[in-house]
Short mmCIF file of C-alpha atoms in Angstrom, two decimals:
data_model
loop_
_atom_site.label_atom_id
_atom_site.label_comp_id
_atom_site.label_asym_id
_atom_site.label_seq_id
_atom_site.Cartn_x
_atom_site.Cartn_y
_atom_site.Cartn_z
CA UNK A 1 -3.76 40.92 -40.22
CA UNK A 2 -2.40 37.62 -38.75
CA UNK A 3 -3.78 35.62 -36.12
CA UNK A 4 -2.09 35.73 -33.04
CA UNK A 5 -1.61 32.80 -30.96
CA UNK A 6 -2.35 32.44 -27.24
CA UNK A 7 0.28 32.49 -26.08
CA UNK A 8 1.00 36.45 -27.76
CA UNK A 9 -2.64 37.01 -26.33
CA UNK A 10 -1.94 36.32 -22.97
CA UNK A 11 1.56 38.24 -23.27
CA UNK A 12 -0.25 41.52 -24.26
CA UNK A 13 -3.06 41.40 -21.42
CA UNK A 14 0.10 39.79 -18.79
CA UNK A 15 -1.66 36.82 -18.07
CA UNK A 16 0.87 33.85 -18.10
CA UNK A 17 -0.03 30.73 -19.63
CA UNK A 18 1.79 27.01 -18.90
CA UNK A 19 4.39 25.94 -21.18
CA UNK A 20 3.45 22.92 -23.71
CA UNK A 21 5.12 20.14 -24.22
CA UNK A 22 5.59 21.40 -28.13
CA UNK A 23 7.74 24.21 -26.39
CA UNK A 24 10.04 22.12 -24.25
CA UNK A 25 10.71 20.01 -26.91
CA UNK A 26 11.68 22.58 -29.39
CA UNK A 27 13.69 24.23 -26.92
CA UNK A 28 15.68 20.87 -26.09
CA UNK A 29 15.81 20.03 -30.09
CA UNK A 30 14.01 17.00 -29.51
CA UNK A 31 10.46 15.52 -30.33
CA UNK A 32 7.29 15.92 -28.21
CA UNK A 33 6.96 12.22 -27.29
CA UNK A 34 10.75 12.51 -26.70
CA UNK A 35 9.89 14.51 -23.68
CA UNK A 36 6.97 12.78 -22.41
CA UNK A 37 8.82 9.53 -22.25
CA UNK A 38 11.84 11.47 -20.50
CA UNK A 39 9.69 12.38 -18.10
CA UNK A 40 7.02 9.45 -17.31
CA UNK A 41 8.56 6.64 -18.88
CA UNK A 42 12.45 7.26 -19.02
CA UNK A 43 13.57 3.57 -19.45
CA UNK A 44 12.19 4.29 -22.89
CA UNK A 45 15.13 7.05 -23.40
CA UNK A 46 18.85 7.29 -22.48
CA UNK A 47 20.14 8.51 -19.78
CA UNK A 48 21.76 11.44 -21.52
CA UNK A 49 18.27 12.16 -23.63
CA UNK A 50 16.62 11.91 -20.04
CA UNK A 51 19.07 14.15 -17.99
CA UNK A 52 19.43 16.52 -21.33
CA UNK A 53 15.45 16.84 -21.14
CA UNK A 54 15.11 17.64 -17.46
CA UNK A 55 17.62 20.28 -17.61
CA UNK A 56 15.37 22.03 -20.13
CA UNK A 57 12.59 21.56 -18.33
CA UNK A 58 14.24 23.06 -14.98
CA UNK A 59 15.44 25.93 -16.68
CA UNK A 60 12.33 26.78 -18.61
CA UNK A 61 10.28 25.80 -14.96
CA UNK A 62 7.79 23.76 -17.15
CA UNK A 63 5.17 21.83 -14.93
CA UNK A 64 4.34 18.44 -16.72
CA UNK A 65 0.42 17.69 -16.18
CA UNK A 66 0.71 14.63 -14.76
CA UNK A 67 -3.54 14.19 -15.09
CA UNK A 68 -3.34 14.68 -19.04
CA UNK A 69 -0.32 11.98 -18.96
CA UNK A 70 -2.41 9.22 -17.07
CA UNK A 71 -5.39 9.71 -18.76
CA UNK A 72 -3.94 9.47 -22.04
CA UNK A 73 -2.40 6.17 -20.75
CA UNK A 74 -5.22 5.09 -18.87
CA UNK A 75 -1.98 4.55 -16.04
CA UNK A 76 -1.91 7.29 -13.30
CA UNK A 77 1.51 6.77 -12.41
CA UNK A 78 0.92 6.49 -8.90
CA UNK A 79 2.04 3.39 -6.25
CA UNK A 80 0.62 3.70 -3.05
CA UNK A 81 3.14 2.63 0.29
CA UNK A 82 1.34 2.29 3.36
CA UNK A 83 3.46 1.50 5.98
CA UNK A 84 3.03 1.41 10.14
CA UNK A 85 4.83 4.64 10.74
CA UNK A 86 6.96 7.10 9.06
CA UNK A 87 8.57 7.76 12.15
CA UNK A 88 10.43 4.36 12.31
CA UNK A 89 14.25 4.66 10.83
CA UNK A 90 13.95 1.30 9.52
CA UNK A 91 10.75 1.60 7.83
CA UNK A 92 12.05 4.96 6.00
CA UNK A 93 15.03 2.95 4.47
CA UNK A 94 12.69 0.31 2.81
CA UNK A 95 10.17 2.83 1.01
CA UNK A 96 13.01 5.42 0.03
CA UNK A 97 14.73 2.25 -1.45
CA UNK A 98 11.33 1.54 -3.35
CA UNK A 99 11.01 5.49 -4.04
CA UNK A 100 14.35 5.41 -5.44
CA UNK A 101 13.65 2.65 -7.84
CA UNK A 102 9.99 3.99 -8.56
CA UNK A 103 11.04 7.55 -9.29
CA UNK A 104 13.60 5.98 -12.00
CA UNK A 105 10.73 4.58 -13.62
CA UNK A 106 8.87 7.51 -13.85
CA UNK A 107 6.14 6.51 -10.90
CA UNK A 108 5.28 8.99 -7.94
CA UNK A 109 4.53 7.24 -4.78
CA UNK A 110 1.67 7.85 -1.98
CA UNK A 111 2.66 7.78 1.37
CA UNK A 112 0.49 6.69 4.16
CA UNK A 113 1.05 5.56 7.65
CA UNK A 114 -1.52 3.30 9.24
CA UNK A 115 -0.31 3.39 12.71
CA UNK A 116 0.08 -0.13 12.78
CA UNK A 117 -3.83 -0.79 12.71
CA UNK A 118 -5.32 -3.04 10.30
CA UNK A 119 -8.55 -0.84 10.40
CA UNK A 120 -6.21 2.07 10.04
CA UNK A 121 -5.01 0.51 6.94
CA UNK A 122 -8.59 -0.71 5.18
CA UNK A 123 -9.69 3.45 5.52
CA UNK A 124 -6.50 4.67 3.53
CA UNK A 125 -7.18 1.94 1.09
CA UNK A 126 -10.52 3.10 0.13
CA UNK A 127 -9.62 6.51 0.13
CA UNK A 128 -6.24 5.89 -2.16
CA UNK A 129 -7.62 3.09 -4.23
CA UNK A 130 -10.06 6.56 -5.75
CA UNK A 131 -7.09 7.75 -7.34
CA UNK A 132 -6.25 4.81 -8.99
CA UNK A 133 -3.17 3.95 -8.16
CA UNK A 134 -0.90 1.45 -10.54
CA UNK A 135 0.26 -0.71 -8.13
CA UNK A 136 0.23 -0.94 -4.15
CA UNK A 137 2.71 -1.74 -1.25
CA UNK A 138 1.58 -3.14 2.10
CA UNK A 139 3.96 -3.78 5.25
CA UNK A 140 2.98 -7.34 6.57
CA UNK A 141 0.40 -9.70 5.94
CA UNK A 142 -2.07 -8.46 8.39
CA UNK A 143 -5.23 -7.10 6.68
CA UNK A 144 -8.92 -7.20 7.68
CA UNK A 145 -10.84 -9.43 5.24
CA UNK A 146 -12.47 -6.06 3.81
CA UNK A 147 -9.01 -5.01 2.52
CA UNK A 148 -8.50 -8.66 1.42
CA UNK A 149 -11.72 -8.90 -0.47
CA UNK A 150 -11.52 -5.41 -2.05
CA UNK A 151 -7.55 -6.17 -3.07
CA UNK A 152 -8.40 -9.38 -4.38
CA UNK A 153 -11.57 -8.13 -6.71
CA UNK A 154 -9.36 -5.48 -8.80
CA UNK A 155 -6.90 -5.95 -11.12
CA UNK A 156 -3.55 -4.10 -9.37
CA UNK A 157 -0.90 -5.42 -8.15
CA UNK A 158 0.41 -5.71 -4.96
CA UNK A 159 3.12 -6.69 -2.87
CA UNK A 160 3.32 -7.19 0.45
CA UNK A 161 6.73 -5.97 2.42
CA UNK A 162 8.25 -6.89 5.80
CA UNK A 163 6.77 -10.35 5.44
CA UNK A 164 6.22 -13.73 4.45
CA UNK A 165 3.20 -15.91 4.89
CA UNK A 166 1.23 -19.19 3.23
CA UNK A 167 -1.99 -16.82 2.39
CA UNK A 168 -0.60 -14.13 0.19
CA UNK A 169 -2.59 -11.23 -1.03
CA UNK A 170 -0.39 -11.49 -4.46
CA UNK A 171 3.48 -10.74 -4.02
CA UNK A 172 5.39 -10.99 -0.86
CA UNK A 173 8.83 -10.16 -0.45
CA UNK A 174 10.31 -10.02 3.24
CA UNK A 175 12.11 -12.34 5.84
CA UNK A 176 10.03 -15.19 8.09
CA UNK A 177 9.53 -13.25 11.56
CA UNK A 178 9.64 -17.10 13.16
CA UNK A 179 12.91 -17.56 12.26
CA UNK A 180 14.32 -14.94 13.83
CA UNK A 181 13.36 -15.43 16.98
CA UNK A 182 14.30 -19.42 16.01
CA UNK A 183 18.03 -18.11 15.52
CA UNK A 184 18.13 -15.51 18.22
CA UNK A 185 17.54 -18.65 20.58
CA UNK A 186 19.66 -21.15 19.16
CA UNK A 187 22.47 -19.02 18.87
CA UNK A 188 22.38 -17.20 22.66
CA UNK A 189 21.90 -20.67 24.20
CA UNK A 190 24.95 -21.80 22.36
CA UNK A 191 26.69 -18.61 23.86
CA UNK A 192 25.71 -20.13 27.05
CA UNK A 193 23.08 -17.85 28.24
CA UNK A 194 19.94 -19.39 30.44
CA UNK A 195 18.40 -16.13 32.05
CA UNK A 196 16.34 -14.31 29.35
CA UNK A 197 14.07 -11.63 29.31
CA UNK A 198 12.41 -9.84 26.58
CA UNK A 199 11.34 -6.29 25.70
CA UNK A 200 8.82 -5.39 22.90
CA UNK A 201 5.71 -3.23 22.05
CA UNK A 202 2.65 -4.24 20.99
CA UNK A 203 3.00 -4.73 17.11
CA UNK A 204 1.71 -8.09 15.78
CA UNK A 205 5.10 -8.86 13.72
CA UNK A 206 7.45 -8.08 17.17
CA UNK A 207 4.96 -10.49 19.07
CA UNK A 208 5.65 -13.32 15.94
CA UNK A 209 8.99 -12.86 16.87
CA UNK A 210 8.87 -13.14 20.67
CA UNK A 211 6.56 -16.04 20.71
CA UNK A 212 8.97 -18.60 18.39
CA UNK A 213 11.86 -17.46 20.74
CA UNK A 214 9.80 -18.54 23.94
CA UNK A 215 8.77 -21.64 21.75
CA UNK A 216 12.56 -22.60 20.85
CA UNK A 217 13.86 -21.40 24.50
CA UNK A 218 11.35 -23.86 25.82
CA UNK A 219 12.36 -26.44 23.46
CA UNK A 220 16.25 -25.61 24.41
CA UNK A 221 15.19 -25.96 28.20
CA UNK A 222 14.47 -22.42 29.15
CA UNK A 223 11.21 -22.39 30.25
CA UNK A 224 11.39 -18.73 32.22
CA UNK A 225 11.24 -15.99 29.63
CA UNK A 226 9.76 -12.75 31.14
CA UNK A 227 8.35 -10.21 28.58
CA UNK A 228 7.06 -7.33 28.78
CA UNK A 229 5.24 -5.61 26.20
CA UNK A 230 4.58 -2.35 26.35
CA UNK A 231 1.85 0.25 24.19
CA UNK A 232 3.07 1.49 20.73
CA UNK A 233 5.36 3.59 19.98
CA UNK A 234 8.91 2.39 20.36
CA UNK A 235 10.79 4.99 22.30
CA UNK A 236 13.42 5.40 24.75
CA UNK A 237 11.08 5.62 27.38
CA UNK A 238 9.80 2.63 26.79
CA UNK A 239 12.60 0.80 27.18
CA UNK A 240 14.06 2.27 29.85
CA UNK A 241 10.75 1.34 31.84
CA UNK A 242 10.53 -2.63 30.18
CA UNK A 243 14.00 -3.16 31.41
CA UNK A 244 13.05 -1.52 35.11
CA UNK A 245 10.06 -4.16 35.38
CA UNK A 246 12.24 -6.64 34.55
CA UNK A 247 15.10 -6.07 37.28
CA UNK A 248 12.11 -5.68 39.94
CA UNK A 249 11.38 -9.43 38.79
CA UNK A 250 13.03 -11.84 41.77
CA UNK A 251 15.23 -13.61 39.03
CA UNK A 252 17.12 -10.84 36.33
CA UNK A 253 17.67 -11.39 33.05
CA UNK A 254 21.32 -11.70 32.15
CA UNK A 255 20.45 -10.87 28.70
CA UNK A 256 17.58 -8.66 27.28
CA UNK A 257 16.26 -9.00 23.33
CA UNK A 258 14.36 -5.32 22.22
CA UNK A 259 11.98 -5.49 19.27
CA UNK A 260 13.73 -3.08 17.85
CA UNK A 261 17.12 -0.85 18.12
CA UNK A 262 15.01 2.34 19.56
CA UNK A 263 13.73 -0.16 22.92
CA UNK A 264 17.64 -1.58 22.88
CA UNK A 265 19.31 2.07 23.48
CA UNK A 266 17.01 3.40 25.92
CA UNK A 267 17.33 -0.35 27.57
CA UNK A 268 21.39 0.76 27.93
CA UNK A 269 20.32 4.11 29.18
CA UNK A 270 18.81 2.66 31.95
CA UNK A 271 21.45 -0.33 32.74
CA UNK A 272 23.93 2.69 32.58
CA UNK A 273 22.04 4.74 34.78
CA UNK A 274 21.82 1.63 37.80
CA UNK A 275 25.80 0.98 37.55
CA UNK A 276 25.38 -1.90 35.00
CA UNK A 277 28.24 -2.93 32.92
CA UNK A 278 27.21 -3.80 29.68
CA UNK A 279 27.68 -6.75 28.57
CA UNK A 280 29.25 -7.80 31.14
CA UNK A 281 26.35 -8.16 33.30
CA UNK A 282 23.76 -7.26 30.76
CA UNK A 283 23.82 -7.95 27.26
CA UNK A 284 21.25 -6.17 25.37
CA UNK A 285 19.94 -7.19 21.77
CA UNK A 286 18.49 -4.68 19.42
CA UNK A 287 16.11 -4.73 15.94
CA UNK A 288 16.92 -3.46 12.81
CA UNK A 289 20.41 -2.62 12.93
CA UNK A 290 19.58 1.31 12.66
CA UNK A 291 22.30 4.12 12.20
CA UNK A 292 21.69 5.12 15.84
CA UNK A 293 22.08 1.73 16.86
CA UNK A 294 25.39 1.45 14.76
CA UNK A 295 27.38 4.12 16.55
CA UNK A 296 25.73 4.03 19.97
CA UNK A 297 28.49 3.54 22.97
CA UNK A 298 28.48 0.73 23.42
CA UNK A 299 27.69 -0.26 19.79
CA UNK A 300 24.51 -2.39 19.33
CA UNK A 301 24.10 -6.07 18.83
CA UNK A 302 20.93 -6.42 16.64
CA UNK A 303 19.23 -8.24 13.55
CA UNK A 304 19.67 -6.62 10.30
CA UNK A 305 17.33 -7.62 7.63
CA UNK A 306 18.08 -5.83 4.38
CA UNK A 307 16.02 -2.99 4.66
CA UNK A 308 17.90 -1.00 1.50
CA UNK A 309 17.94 -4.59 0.04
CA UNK A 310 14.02 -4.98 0.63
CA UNK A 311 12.74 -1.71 -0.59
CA UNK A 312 14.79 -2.40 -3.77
CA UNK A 313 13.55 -5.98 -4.55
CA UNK A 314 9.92 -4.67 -3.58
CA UNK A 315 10.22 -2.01 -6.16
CA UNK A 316 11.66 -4.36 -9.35
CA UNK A 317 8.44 -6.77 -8.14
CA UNK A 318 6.15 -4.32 -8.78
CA UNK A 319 7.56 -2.52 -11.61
CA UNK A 320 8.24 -6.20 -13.53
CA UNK A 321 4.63 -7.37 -12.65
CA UNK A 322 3.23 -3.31 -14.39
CA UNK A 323 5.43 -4.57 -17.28
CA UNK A 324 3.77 -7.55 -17.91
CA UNK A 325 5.59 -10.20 -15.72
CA UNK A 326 3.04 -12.67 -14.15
CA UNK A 327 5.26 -14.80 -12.42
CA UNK A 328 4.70 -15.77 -8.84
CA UNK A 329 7.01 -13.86 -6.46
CA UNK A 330 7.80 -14.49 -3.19
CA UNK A 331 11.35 -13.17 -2.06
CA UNK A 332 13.09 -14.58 0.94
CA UNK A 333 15.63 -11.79 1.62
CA UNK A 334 16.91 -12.99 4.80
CA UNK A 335 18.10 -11.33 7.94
CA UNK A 336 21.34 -11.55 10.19
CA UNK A 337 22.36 -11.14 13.30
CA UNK A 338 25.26 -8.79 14.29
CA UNK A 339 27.20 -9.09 17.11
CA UNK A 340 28.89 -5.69 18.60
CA UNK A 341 29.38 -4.52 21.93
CA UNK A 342 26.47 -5.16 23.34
CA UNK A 343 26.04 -8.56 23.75
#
């Protein structure tokens, strides 16, 4: 009497065992290393193979073990994204343009928010760096020297987003925070504006920002800038009460510069709500050129810096450095300011 396999065996007693990677294969006519490539390294197939292969696997609702596919390949796949907060619009753009990339390469990513704490950030490093991730992606240069040692003692590599810096951890691609608040003070002076004011929370990169504007004001002959920074998070809210500190001040800002879009609109809610005319006698300056910010009445003047753009060039760092690249990278990919209704 023949031998039957296991899967027969665990059709008579109805216990259901997972799909191989034998049977996807011979049910998409193709070979077995066909499919694993289609599915954790498909720049190794065609698009057609790839897209033939994953319609066979949807239909036959195969599972691929990811764990026997890393440790086969002593690569797990996985590139970790820690970024402040997964609540920011502009933040979300950048890591689902790295996702986008990733997932075309076959790599999952790992998601965590650090709240914009450096401390925050060290703790989800230790715990991610356990399941050994291929490569890593950090927002900013700010790190406690713990994360810097431990990064700096293994062998993965990282880039750091949203920044750029003289001390980098390995790659950096991102836009110098300095110069936009350089350029946001040469070119509102020009304009003809004297009274400033500035709104912002308390995030390190924002401050970066505010400070080289005061610096160039100064420099320019405005030596009154009122700020007011307010606690994390951005919100409404908290613009709507920076912008009611600042009209209490004797002399009011003429125009008002947000570190970020989310500050900027609830900063029009409240001119709108005292009778202001915007821009007329309030121009108001956003961050990050968001899609809220974009079709906002009146539309938002703000500083767009190539979020989509970013997460894309972050991703082809990485995945050129996994492929054997070694070249120094540090990407410059700009910013610009937009002018709309606001200002």
């Amino acid at each position: 009497m023949a031998r039957k396999s296991r899967r027969e065996l665990a059709q008579l007693d109805g216990t259901a065992l997972p799909l191989t990677v034998r049977e996807v294969a011979l049910a998409a006519g193709v070979s077995p290393i066909t499919v694993s490539r289609a599915l954790h390294r498909p720049t190794l197939v065609s698009a057609a193979t790839r897209e033939h292969v994953l319609a066979v696997v949807k239909e036959l609702g195969y599972v691929p073990n990811l764990l026997a596919g890393s440790l086969a390949s002593s690569k797990s796949r996985l590139v970790a994204i820690l970024l402040p907060t997964i609540a920011n619009s502009i933040y979300a753009t950048v890591v689902q343009a790295i996702m986008e990339r990733l997932t075309e390469a076959g790599y999952q990513a790992l998601i965590g928010p650090t709240g914009y704490s450096p401390e925050k950030e060290e703790e989800l490093l230790e715990a991610i760096l356990g399941r050994r991730p291929d490569g890593i992606v950090l927002t900013g240069t700010l790190h406690t020297p713990a994360s810097r040692e431990r990064l700096a003692a293994l062998n993965i590599p990282v880039v750091e987003a949203w920044d750029l810096s003289e001390e980098a951890l390995d790659m950096q691609v991102g836009f110098s925070h300095e110069q936009v608040g350089v350029a946001l003070a040469d070119h509102f002076v020009a304009r003809g504006y004297r009274r400033f004011g500035v709104i912002s929370v308390d995030d390190p990169r924002a401050m970066r920002r505010n400070l080289a504007l005061q610096a160039r004001l100064a420099a320019l002959g405005v030596t009154e800038v009122p700020m007011e920074v307010l606690p994390l998070p951005a919100t409404w809210e908290v613009g709507r009460i920076g912008l009611a500190r600042l009209l209490a001040r004797p002399e009011p800002a003429e125009l008002v510069l947000c570190s970020s879009d989310t500050l900027a609109l609830g900063v029009v809610a409240e001119a709108t709500s005292r009778g202001l005319s915007i821009p007329e006698q309030l121009a108001v300056i956003g961050f990050g050129d968001t899609t809220n910010g974009r079709f906002a009445n009146p539309a938002l003047s703000t500083v767009s810096v190539n979020a989509d753009a970013m997460g894309h060039r972050v991703a082809q760092s990485l995945l050129d450095r996994l492929a054997g690249d070694q070249r120094t990278v540090r990407l410059d990919t700009g910013f610009v300011l937009i002018e709309r209704q606001s200002s």
